[in-house]
Tab-separated table of C-alpha atoms and ligand atoms in Angstrom:
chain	number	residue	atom	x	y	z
A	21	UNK	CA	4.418	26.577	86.026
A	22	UNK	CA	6.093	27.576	82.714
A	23	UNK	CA	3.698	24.530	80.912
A	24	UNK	CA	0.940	26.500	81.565
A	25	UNK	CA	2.478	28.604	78.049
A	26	UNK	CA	3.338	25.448	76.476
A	27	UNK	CA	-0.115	24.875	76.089
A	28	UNK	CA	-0.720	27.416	74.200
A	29	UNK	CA	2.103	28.017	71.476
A	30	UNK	CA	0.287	28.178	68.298
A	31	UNK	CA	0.392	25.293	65.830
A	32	UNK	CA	2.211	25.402	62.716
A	33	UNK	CA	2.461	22.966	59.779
A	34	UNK	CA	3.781	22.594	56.678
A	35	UNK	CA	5.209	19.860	54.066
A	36	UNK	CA	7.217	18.674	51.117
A	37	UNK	CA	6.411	16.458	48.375
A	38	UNK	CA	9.174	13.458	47.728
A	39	UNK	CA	9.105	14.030	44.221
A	40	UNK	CA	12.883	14.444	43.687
A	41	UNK	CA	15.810	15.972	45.906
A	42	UNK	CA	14.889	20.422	47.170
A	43	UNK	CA	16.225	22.856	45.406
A	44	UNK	CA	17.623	26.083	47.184
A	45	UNK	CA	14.188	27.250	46.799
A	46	UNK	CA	12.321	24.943	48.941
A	47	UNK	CA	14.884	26.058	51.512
A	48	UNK	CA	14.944	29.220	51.898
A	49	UNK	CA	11.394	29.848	51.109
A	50	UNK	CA	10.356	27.011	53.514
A	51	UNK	CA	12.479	24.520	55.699
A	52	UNK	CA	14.396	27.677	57.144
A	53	UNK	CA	11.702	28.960	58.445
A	54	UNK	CA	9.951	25.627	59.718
A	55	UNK	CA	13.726	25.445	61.689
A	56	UNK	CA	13.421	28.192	63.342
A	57	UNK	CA	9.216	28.187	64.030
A	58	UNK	CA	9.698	24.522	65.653
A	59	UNK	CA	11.202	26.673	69.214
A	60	UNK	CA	8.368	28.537	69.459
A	61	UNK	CA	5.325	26.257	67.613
A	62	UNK	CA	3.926	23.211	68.052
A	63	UNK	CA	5.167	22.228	64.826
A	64	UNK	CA	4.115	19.672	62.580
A	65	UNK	CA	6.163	18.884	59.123
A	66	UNK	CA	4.920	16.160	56.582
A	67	UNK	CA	6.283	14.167	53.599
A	68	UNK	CA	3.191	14.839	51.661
A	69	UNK	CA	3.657	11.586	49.579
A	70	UNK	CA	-0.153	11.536	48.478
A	71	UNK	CA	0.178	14.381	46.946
A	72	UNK	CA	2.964	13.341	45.228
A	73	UNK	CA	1.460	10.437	43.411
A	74	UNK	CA	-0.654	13.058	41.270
A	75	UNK	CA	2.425	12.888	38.884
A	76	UNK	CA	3.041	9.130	38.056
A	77	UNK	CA	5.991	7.910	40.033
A	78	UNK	CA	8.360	4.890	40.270
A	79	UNK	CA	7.201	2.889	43.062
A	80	UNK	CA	10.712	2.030	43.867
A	81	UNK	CA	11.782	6.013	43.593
A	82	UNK	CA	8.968	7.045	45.317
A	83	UNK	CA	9.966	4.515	48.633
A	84	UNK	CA	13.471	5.615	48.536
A	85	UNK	CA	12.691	9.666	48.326
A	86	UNK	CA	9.767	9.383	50.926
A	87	UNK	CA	12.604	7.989	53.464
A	88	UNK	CA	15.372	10.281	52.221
A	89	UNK	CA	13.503	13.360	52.173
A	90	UNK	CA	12.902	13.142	55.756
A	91	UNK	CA	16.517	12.769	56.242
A	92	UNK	CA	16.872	15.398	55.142
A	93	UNK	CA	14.199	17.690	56.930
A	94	UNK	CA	16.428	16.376	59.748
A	95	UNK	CA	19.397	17.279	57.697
A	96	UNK	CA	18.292	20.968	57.819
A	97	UNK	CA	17.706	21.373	61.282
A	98	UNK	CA	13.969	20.047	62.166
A	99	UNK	CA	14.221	18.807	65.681
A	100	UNK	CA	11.738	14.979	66.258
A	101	UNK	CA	12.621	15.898	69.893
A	102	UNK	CA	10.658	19.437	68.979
A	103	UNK	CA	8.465	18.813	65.868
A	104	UNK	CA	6.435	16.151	65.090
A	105	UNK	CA	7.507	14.602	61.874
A	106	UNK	CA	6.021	11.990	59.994
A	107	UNK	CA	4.814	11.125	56.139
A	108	UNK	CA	1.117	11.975	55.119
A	109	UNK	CA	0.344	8.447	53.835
A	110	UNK	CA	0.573	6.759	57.612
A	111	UNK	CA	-1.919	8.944	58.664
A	112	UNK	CA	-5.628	7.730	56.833
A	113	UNK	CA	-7.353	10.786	58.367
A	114	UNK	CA	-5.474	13.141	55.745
A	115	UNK	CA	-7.304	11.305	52.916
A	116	UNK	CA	-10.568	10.711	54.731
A	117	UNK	CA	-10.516	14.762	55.387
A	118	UNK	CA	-9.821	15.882	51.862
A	119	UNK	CA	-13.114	13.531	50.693
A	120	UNK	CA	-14.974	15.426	53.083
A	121	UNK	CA	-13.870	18.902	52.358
A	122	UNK	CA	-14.341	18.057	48.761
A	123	UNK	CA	-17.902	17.994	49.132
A	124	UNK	CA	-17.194	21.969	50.186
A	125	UNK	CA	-15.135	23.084	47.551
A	126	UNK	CA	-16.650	24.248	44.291
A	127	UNK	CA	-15.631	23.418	40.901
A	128	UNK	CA	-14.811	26.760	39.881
A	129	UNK	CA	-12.437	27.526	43.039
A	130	UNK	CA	-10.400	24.875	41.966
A	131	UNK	CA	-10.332	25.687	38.100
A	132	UNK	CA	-8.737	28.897	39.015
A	133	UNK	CA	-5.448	27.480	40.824
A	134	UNK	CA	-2.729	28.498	38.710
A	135	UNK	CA	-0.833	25.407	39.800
A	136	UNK	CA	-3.310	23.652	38.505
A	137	UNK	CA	-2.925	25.251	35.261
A	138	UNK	CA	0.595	24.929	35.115
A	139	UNK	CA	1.032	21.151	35.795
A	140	UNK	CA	-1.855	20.149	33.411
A	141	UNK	CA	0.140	21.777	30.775
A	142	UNK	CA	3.288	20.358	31.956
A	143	UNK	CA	1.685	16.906	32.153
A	144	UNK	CA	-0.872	16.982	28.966
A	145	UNK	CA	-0.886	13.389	28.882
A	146	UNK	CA	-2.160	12.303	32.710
A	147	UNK	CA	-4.246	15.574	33.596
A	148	UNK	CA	-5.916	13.132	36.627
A	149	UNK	CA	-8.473	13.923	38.955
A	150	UNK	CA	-5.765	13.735	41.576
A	151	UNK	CA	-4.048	16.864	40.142
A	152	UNK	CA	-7.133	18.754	39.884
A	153	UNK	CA	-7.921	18.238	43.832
A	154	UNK	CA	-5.063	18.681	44.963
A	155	UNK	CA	-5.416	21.716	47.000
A	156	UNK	CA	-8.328	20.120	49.239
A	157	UNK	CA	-6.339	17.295	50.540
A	158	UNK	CA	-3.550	19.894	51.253
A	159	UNK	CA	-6.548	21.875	53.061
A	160	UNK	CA	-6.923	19.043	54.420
A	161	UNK	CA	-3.420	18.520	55.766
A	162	UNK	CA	-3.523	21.765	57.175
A	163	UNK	CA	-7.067	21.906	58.888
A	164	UNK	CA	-7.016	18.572	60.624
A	165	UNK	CA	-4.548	19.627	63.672
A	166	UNK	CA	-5.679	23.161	64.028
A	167	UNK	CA	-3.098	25.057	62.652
A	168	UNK	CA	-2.626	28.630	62.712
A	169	UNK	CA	0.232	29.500	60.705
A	170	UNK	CA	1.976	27.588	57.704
A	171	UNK	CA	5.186	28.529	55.764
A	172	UNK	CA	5.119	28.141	52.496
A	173	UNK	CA	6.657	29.712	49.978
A	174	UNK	CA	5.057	32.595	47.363
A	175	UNK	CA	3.951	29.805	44.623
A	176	UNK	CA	1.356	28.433	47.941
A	177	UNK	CA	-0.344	31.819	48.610
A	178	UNK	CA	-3.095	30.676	46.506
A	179	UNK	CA	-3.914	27.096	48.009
A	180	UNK	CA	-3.667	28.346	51.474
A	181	UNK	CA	-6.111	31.520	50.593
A	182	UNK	CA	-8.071	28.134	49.046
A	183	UNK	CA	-7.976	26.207	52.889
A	184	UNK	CA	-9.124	28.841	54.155
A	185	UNK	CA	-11.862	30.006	52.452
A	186	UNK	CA	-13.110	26.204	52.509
A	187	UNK	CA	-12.681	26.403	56.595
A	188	UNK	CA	-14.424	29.112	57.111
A	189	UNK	CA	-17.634	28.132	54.783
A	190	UNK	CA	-17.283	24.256	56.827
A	191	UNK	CA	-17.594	26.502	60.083
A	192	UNK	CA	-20.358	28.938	59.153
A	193	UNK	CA	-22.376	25.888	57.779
A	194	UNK	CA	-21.696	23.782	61.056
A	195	UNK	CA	-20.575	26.146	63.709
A	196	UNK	CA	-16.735	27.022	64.779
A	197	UNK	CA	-14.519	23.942	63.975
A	198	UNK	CA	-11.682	24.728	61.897
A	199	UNK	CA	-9.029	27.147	62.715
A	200	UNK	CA	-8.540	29.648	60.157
A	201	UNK	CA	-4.735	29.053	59.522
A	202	UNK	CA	-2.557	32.219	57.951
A	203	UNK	CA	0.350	31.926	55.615
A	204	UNK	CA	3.559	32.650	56.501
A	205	UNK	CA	5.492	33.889	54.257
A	206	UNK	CA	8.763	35.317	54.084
A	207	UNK	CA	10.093	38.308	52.574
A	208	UNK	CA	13.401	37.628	51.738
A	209	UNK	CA	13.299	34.113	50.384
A	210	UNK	CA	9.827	33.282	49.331
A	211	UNK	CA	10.371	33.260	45.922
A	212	UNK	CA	13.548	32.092	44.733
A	213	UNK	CA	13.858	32.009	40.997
A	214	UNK	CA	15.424	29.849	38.144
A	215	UNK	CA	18.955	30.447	37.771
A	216	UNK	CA	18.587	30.413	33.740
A	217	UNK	CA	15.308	32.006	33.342
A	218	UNK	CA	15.220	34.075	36.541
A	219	UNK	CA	10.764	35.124	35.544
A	220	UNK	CA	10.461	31.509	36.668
A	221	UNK	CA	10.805	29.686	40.130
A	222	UNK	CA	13.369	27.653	40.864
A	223	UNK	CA	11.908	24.422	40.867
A	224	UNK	CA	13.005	20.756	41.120
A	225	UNK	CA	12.157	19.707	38.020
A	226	UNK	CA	13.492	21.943	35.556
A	227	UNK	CA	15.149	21.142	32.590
A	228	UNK	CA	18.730	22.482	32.842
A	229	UNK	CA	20.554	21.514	35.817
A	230	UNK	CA	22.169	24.971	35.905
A	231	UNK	CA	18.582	26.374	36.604
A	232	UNK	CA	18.172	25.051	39.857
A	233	UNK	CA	20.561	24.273	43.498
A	234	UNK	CA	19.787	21.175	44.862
A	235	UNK	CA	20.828	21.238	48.382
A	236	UNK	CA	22.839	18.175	48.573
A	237	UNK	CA	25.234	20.033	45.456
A	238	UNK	CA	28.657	20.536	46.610
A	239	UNK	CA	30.365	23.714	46.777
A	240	UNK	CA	31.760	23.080	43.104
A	241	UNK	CA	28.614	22.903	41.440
A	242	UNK	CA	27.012	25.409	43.454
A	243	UNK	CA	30.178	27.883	42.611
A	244	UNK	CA	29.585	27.080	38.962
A	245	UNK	CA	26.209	27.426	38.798
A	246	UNK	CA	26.127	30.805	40.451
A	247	UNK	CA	28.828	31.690	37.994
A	248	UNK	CA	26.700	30.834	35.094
A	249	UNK	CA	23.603	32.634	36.023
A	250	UNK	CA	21.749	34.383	33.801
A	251	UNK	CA	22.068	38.613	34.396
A	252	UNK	CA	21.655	41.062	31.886
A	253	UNK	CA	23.944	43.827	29.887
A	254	UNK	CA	23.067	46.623	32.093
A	255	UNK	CA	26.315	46.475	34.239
A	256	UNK	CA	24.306	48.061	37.332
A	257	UNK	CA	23.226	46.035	40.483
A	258	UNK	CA	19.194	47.246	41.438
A	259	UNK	CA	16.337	45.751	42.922
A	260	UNK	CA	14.341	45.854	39.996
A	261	UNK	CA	12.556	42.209	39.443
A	262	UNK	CA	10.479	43.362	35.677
A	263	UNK	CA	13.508	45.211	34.554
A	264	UNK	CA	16.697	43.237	36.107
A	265	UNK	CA	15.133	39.925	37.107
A	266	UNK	CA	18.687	37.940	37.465
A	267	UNK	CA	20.449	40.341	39.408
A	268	UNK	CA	16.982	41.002	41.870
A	269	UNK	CA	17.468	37.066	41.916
A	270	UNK	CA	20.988	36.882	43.034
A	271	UNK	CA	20.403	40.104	45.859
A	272	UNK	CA	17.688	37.778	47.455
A	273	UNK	CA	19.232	34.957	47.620
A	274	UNK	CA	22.087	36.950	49.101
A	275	UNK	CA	20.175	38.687	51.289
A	276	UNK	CA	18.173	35.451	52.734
A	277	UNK	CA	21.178	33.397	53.130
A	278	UNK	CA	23.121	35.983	55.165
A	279	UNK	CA	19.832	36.966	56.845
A	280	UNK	CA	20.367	40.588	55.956
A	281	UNK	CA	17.407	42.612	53.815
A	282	UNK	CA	17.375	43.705	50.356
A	283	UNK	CA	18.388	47.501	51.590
A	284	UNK	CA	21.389	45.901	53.039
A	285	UNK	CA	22.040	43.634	49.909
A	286	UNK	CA	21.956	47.214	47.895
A	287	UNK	CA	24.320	48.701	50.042
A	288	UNK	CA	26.901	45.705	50.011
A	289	UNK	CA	26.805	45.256	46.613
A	290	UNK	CA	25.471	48.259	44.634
A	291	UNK	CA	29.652	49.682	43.744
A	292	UNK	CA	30.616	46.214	42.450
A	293	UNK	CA	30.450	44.229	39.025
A	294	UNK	CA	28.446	40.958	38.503
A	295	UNK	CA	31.031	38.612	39.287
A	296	UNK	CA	31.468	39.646	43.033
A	297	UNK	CA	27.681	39.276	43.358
A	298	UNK	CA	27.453	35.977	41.613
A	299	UNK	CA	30.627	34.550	44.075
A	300	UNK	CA	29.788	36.270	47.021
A	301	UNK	CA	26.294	34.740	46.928
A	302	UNK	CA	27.297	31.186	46.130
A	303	UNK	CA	29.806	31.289	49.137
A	304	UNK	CA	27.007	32.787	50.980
A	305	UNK	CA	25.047	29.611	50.196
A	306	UNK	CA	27.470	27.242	50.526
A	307	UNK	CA	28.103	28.293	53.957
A	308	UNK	CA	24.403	26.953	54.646
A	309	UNK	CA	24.586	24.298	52.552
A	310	UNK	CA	27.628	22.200	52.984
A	311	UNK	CA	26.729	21.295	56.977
A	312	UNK	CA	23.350	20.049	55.731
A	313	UNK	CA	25.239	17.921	53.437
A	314	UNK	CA	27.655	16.230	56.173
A	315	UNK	CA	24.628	15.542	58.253
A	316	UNK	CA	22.445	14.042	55.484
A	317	UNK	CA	24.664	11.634	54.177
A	318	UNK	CA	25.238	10.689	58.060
A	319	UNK	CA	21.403	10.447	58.427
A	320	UNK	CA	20.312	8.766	55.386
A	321	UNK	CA	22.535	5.718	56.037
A	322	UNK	CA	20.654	5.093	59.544
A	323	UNK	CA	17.537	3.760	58.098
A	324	UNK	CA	16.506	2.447	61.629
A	325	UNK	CA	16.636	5.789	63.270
A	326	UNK	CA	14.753	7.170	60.336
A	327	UNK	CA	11.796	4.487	60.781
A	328	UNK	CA	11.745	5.122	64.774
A	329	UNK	CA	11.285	9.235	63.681
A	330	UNK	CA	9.030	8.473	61.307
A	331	UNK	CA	6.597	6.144	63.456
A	332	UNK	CA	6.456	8.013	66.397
A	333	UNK	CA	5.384	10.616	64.585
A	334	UNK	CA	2.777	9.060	62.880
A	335	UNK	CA	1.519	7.835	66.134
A	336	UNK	CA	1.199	11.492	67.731
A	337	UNK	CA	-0.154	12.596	64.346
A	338	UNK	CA	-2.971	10.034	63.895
A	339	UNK	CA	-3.996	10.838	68.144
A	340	UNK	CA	-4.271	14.371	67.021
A	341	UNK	CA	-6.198	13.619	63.420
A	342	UNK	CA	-8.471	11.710	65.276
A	343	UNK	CA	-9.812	14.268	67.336
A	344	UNK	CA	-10.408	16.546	64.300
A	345	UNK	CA	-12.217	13.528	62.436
A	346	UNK	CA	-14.416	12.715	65.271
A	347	UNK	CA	-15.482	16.303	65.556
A	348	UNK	CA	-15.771	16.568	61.656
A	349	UNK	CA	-17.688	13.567	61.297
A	350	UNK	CA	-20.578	14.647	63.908
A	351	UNK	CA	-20.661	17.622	63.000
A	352	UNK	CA	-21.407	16.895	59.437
A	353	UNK	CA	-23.999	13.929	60.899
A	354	UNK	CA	-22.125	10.800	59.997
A	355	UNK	CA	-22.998	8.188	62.345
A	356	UNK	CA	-19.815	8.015	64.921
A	357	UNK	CA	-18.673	4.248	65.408
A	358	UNK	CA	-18.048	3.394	69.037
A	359	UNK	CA	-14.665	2.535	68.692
A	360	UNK	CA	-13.827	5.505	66.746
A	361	UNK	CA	-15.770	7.485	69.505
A	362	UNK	CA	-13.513	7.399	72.026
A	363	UNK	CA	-14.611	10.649	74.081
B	24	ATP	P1	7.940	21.591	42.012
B	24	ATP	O1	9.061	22.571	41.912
B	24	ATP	O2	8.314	20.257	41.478
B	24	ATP	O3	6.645	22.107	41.504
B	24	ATP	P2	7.886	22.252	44.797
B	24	ATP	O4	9.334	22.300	45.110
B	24	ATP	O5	7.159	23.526	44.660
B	24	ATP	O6	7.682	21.310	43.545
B	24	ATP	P3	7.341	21.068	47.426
B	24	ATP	O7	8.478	20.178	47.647
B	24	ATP	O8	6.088	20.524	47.961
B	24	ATP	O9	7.088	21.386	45.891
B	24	ATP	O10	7.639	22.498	48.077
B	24	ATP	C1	7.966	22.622	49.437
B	24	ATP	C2	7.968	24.061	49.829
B	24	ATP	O11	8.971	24.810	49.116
B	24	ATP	C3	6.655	24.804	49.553
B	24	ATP	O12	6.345	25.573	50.697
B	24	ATP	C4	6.961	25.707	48.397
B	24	ATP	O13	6.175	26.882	48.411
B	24	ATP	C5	8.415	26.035	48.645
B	24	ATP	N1	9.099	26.415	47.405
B	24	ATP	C6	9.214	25.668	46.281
B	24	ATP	N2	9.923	26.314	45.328
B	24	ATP	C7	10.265	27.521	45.868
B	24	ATP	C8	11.020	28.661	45.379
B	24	ATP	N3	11.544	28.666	44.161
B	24	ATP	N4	11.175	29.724	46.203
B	24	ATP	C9	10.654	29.707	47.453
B	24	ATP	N5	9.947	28.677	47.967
B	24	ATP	C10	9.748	27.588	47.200
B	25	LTN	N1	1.314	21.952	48.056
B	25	LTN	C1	2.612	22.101	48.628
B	25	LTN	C2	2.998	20.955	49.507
B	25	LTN	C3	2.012	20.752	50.606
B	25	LTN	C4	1.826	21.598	51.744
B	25	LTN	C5	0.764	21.011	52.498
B	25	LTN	C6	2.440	22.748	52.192
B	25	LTN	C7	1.091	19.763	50.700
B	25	LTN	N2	0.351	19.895	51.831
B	25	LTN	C8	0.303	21.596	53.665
B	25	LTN	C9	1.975	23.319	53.389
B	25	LTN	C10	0.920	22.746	54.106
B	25	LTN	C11	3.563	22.272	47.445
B	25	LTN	O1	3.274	21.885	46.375
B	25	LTN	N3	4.672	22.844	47.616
């Protein structure tokens, strides 16, 4: 009798590009939070490795990251028994979708992504067409299985705002069809910043390695980084992100990997000097982080078990696509094949 709820836990997905190892960042501000939706969600989580090609990659790299990034998804707790995960390039409806939904998304929209903005200027040399669309295949992503929530961290606000303004235009031009999906988006850990220059997010590809955790480091480097980051001269611990950025920085990181809040960061740490904060939060993460190393490097090596996680979910994915694209497609008055048209 308890199926009868099963039915109807609400759908969440999310994803990760392959495009180099996670930081800290992409933990705490995501693949926590996809651990612990996956009990209560029908939860879907993606190597988005289409969207990785908008910066050029090695084709050898790319192979080798696709695999070992859902290692480690697994690594950090995401359940195939639970979730359904799989990479974005086995399933063709993803890219069919996001030509579709082009055709609904102005010009202008996407000209205003900041992460738009910010890559072409990173990448002056290959601004590609790719890069500039981005954000409707990963409308895409999200749209095609009928999701309700997705969490992302702060830096996605934008392109999910972006999804859904594009899903509900599709369904007051053709009726209801999409979902409208929300964000979710954490308080504590959404926006993790650069160790060196804590304005900036920690991301995976900045320069300095002290900038950034991966989450494969070992409890060395992540003491030493920690030690290293950047503070200020004030000698006072506050929650004050214009005027204290590195020590804001160091309390939310704190405060997300011990799952307490920033009131309760404040209180632990507002009598003490720098260096407690900067070792008490790198044992804090440490704690999290050395487990998902043991059962990573366990993972990685079983490239069979990988490809068995990785196909079945494909398979469930593409059922579910399909379903989506079939309704799509009529809706929009493109001639349904038979053998597409299975209903
Ligand atoms: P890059 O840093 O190279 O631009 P990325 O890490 O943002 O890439 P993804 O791997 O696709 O790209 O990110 C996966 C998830 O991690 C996304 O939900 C993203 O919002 C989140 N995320 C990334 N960086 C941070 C951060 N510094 N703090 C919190 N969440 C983050
Ligand atoms: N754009 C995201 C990665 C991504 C994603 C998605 C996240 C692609 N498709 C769908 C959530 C849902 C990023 O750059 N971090």
């Amino acid at each position: 009798m308890g199926s009868r709820e099963e039915k109807v836990r609400p759908i969440v997905f999310s994803g990760a590009q392959p495009t180099g190892q996670l930081t800290l960042g992409n933990y705490l501000g995501a693949l926590s939070h996809w651990v612990a939706m996956q009990e209560d969600h029908d939860a879907l989580f993606c190597v988005v490795d289409l969207h990785a090609l908008t910066i050029r990659q090695e084709p050898e790299v790319l192979r080798e990251q696709v695999l070992s990034l859902a290692a480690l998804f697994l690594a950090c707790g995401i359940d195939p028994e639970k979730s359904t995960v799989f990479v974005q390039s086995h399933v063709p409806a993803h890219a069919e979708l996001a030509w579709l939904l082009s055709t609904f998304t102005q010009m202008g929209e996407l000209e205003r992504m900041t992460q738009f903005k910010d890559k072409a200027l990173r990448h002056r040399q290959n601004v590609n067409a790719g890069l500039f669309t981005y954000p409707v295949l990963m409308a895409a992503d999200i749209l095609l299985y009928g999701t309700h929530r997705v969490p992302v961290g702060e830096d996605q606000k934008q392109h999910l705002e972006l999804a859904r303004d594009v899903a509900l235009r599709f369904n007051n031009l053709y009726g209801p069809t999409f979902e409208i999906p929300e964000p979710f988006i954490s308080k504590g850990g959404a926006r993790v910043k650069d160790l060196q220059e804590p304005t900036k997010k920690m991301s995976k590809t900045a320069e300095s390695e002290l900038a950034r955790v991966m989450l494969l480091d070992d409890a060395q480097a992540i003491m030493k980084k920690f030690k290293k980051a950047v503070t200020d001269s004030l000698a006072h611990i506050a929650d004050d992100e214009s005027g204290q950025p590195g020590v804001t920085n160091l309390l939310n990181i704190w405060g997300a990997a011990t799952g307490r809040s920033m009131e309760e960061a404040l209180a632990h740490f507002s009598h003490n000097q720098y260096g407690k904060l900067k070792v008490e939060t790198a044992e804090a993460v440490i704690a999290i982080l050395e487990p998902i190393g043991r059962r990573y490097r366990e993972l990685n090596t079983d490239r069979s078990y990988l490809w068995e996680v990785l196909q079945a979910g494909a398979a469930k994915a593409r059922e579910r696509a399909e379903g989506m694209m079939v309704r799509v497609m009529d809706r929009i008055g493109l001639p349904l094949e038979r053998q597409r048209f299975r209903g």
